[in-house]
PDB file of C-alpha atoms in Angstrom:
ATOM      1  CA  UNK A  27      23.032  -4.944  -6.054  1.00 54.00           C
ATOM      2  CA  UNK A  28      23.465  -0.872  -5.631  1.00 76.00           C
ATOM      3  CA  UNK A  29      21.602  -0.231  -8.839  1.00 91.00           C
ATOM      4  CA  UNK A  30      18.514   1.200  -9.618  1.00 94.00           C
ATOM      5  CA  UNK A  31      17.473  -1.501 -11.505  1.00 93.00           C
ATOM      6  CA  UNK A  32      18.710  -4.400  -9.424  1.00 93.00           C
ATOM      7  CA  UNK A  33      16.848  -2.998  -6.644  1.00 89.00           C
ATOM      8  CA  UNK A  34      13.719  -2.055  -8.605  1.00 90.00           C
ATOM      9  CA  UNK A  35      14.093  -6.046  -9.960  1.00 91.00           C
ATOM     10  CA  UNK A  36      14.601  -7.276  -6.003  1.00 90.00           C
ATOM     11  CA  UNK A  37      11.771  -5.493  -4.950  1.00 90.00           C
ATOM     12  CA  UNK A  38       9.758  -7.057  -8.264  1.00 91.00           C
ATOM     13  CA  UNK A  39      10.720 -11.014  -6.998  1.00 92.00           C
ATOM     14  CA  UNK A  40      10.105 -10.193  -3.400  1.00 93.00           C
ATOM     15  CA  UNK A  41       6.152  -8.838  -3.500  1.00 94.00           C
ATOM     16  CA  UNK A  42       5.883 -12.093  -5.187  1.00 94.00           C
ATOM     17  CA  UNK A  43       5.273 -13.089  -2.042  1.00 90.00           C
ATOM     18  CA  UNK A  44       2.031 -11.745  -1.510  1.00 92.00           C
ATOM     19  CA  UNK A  45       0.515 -11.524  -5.324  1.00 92.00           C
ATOM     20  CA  UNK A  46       1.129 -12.585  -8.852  1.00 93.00           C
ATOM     21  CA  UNK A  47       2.500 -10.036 -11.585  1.00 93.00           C
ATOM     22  CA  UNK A  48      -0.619  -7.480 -12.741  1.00 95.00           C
ATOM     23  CA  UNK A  49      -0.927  -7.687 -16.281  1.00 97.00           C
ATOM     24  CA  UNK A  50      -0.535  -5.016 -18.872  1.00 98.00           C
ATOM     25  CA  UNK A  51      -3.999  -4.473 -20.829  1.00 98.00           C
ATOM     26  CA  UNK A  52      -3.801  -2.276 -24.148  1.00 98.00           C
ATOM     27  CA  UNK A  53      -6.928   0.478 -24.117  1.00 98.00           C
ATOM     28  CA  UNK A  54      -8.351   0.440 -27.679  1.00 98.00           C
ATOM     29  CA  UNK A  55      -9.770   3.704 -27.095  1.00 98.00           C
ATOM     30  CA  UNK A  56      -6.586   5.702 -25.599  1.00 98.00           C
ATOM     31  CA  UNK A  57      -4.509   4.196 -28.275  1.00 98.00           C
ATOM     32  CA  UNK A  58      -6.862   5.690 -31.185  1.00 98.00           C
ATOM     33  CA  UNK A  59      -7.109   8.556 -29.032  1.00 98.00           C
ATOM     34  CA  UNK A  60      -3.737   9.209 -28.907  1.00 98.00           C
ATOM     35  CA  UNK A  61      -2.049   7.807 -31.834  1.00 98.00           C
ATOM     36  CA  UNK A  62       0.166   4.917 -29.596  1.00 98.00           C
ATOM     37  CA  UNK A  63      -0.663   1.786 -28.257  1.00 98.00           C
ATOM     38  CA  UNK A  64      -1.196   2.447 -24.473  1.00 98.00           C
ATOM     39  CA  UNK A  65      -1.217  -0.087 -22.203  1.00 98.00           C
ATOM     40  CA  UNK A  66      -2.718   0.192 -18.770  1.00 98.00           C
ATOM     41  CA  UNK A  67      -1.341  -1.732 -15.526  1.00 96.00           C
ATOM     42  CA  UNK A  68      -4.221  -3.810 -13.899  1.00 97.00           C
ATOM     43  CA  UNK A  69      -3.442  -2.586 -10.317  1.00 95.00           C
ATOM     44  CA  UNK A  70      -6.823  -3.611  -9.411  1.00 95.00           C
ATOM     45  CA  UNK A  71      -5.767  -6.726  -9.689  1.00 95.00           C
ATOM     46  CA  UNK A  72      -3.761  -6.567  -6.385  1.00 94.00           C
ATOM     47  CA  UNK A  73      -5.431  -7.986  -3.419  1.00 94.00           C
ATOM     48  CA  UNK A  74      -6.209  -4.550  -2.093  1.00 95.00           C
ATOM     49  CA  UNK A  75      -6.989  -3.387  -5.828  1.00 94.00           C
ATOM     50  CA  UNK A  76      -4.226  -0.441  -5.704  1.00 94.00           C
ATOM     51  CA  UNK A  77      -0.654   0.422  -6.522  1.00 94.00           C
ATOM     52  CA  UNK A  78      -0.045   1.558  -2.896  1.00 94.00           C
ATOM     53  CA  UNK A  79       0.708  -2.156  -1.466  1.00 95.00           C
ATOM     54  CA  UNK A  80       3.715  -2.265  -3.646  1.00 95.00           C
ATOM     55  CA  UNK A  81       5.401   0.630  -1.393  1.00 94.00           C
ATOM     56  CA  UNK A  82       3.953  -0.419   2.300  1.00 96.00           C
ATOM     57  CA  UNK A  83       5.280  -3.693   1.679  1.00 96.00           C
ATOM     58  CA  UNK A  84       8.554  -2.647   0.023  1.00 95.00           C
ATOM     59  CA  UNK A  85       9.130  -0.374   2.956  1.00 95.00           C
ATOM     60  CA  UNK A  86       8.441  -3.432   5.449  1.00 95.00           C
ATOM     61  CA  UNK A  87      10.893  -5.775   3.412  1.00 94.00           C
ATOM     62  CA  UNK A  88      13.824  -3.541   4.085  1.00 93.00           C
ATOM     63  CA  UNK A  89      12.965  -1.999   7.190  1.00 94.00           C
ATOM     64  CA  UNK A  90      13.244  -6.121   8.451  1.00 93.00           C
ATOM     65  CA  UNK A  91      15.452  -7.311   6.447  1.00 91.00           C
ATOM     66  CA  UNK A  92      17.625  -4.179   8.216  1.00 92.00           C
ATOM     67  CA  UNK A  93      17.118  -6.020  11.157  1.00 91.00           C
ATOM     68  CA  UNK A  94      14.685  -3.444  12.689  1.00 87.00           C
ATOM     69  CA  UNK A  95      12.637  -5.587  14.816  1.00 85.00           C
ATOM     70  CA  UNK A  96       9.899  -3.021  15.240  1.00 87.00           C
ATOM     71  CA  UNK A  97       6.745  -4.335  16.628  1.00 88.00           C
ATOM     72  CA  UNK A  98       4.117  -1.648  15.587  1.00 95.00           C
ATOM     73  CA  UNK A  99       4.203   1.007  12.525  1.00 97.00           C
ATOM     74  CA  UNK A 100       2.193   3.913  12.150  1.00 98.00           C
ATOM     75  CA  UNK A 101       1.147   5.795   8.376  1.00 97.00           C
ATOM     76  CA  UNK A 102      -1.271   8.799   7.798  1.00 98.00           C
ATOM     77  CA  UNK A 103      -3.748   7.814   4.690  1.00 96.00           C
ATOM     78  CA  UNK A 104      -6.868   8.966   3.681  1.00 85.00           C
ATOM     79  CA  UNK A 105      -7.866   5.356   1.818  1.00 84.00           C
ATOM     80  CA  UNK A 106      -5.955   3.492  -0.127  1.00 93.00           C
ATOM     81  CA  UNK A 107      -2.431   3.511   0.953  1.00 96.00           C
ATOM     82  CA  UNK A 108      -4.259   2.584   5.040  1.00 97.00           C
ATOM     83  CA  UNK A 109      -5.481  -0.754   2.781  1.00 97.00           C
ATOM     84  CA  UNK A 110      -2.249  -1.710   1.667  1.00 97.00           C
ATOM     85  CA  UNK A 111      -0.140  -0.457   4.748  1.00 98.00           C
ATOM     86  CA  UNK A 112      -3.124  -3.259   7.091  1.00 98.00           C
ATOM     87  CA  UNK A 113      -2.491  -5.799   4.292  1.00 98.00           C
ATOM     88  CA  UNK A 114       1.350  -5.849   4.896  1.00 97.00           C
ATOM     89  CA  UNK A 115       0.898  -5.143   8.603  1.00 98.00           C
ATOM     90  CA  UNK A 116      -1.138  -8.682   8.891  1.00 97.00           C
ATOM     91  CA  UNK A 117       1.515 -10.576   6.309  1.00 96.00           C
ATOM     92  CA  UNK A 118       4.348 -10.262   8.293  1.00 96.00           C
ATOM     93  CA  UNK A 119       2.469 -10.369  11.723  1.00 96.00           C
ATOM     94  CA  UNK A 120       3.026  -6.414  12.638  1.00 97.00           C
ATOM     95  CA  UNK A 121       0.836  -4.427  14.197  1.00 98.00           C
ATOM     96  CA  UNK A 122       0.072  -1.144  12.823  1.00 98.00           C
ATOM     97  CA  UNK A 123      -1.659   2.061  13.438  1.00 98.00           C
ATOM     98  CA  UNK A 124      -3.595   4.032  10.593  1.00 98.00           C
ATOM     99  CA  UNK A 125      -4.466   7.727  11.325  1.00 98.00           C
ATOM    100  CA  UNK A 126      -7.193   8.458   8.719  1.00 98.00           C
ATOM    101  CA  UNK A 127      -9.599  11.369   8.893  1.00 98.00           C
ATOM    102  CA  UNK A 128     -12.452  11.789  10.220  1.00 97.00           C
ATOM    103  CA  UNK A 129     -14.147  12.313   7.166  1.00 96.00           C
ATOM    104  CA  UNK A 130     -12.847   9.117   5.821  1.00 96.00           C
ATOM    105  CA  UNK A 131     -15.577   7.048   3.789  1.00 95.00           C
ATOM    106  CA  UNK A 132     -16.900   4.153   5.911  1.00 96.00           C
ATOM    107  CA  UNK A 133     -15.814   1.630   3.209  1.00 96.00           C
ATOM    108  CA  UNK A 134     -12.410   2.793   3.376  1.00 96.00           C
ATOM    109  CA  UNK A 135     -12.233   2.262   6.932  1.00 97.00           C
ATOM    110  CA  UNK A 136     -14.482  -1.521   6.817  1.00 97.00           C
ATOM    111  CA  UNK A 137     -11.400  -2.685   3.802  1.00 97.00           C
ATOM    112  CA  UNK A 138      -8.820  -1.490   5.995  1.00 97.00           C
ATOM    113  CA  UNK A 139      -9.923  -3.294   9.104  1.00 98.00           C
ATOM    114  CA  UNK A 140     -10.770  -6.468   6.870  1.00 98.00           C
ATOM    115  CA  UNK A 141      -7.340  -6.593   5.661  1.00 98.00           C
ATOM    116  CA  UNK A 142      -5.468  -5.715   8.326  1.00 98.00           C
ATOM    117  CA  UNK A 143      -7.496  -7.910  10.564  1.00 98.00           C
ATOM    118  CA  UNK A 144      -6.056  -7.682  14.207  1.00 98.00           C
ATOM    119  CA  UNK A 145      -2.756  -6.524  12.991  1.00 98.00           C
ATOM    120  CA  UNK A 146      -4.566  -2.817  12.374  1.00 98.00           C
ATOM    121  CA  UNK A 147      -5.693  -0.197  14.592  1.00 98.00           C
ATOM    122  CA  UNK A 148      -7.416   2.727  12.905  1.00 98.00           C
ATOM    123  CA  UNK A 149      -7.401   6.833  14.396  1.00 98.00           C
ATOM    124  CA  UNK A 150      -9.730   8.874  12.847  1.00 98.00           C
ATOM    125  CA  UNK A 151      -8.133  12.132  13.645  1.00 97.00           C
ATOM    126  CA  UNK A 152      -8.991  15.803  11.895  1.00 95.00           C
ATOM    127  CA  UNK A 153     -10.678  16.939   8.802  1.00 95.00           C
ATOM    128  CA  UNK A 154      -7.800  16.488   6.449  1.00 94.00           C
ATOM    129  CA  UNK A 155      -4.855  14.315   5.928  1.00 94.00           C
ATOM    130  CA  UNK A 156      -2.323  16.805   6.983  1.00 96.00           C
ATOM    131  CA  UNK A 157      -4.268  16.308  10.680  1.00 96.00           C
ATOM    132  CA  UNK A 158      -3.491  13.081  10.305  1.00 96.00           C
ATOM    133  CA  UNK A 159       0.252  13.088   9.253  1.00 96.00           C
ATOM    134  CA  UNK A 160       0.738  15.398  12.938  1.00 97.00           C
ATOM    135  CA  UNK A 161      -0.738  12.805  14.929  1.00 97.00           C
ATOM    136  CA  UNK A 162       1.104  10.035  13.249  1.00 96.00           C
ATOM    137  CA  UNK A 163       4.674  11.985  13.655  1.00 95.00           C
ATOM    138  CA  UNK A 164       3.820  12.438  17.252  1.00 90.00           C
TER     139      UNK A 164
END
């Protein structure tokens, strides 16, 4: 299973896990807009209503499945990837650590804690995400 697509497809079956397949919706407008039938990907269909689960838990699969018992991750994220990263944190019972800056909008931070639940510590830390990614490599 060393393809691209084999792994692409294992990664596919294994968020299964944690959500159904998004749909595909066609968008009337960009279509006539642009002359093809465009389809969007319902993302916000996800549990955390973003793309950025797919990766956080992708990266959790196969750092486990490595046999890398690690008992507590750490990510830099200004929003949405801090949502998916507590929502994988809490599904396979890791704790995690978010470092998110300071100028982070409060509902960012109150979905983050809701889905990581007491899996997820949050750091608000700097202005700007690059702040964030120091304290998280340190």
């Amino acid at each position: 299973m060393n393809s691209f697509s084999s792994r692409v497809a294992a990664a596919a079956a294994a968020i299964r896990q944690i959500f159904p397949e998004t749909p595909l919706q066609e968008n009337d407008y960009l279509s006539k807009k642009t002359g093809a039938r465009v389809l969007l990907k319902r993302e916000d269909l996800s549990p955390v209503r973003s793309y950025k689960i797919r990766g956080a838990f992708n990266f959790f699969r196969k750092t486990l499945a490595a046999g890398n018992e690690a008992e507590l991750f750490v990510c830099a994220s200004a929003g949405n990837h801090a949502q998916g990263f507590a929502f994988v944190c809490r599904h396979f019972g890791r704790r995690g650590v978010v470092f998110m800056p300071v100028t982070t909008p409060q509902q960012k931070i109150d979905k983050t804690k809701l889905f990581g639940g007491d899996f997820i510590e949050i750091r608000l830390v700097g202005d700007f995400f690059d702040d964030c990614y120091r304290a998280a490599l340190e």
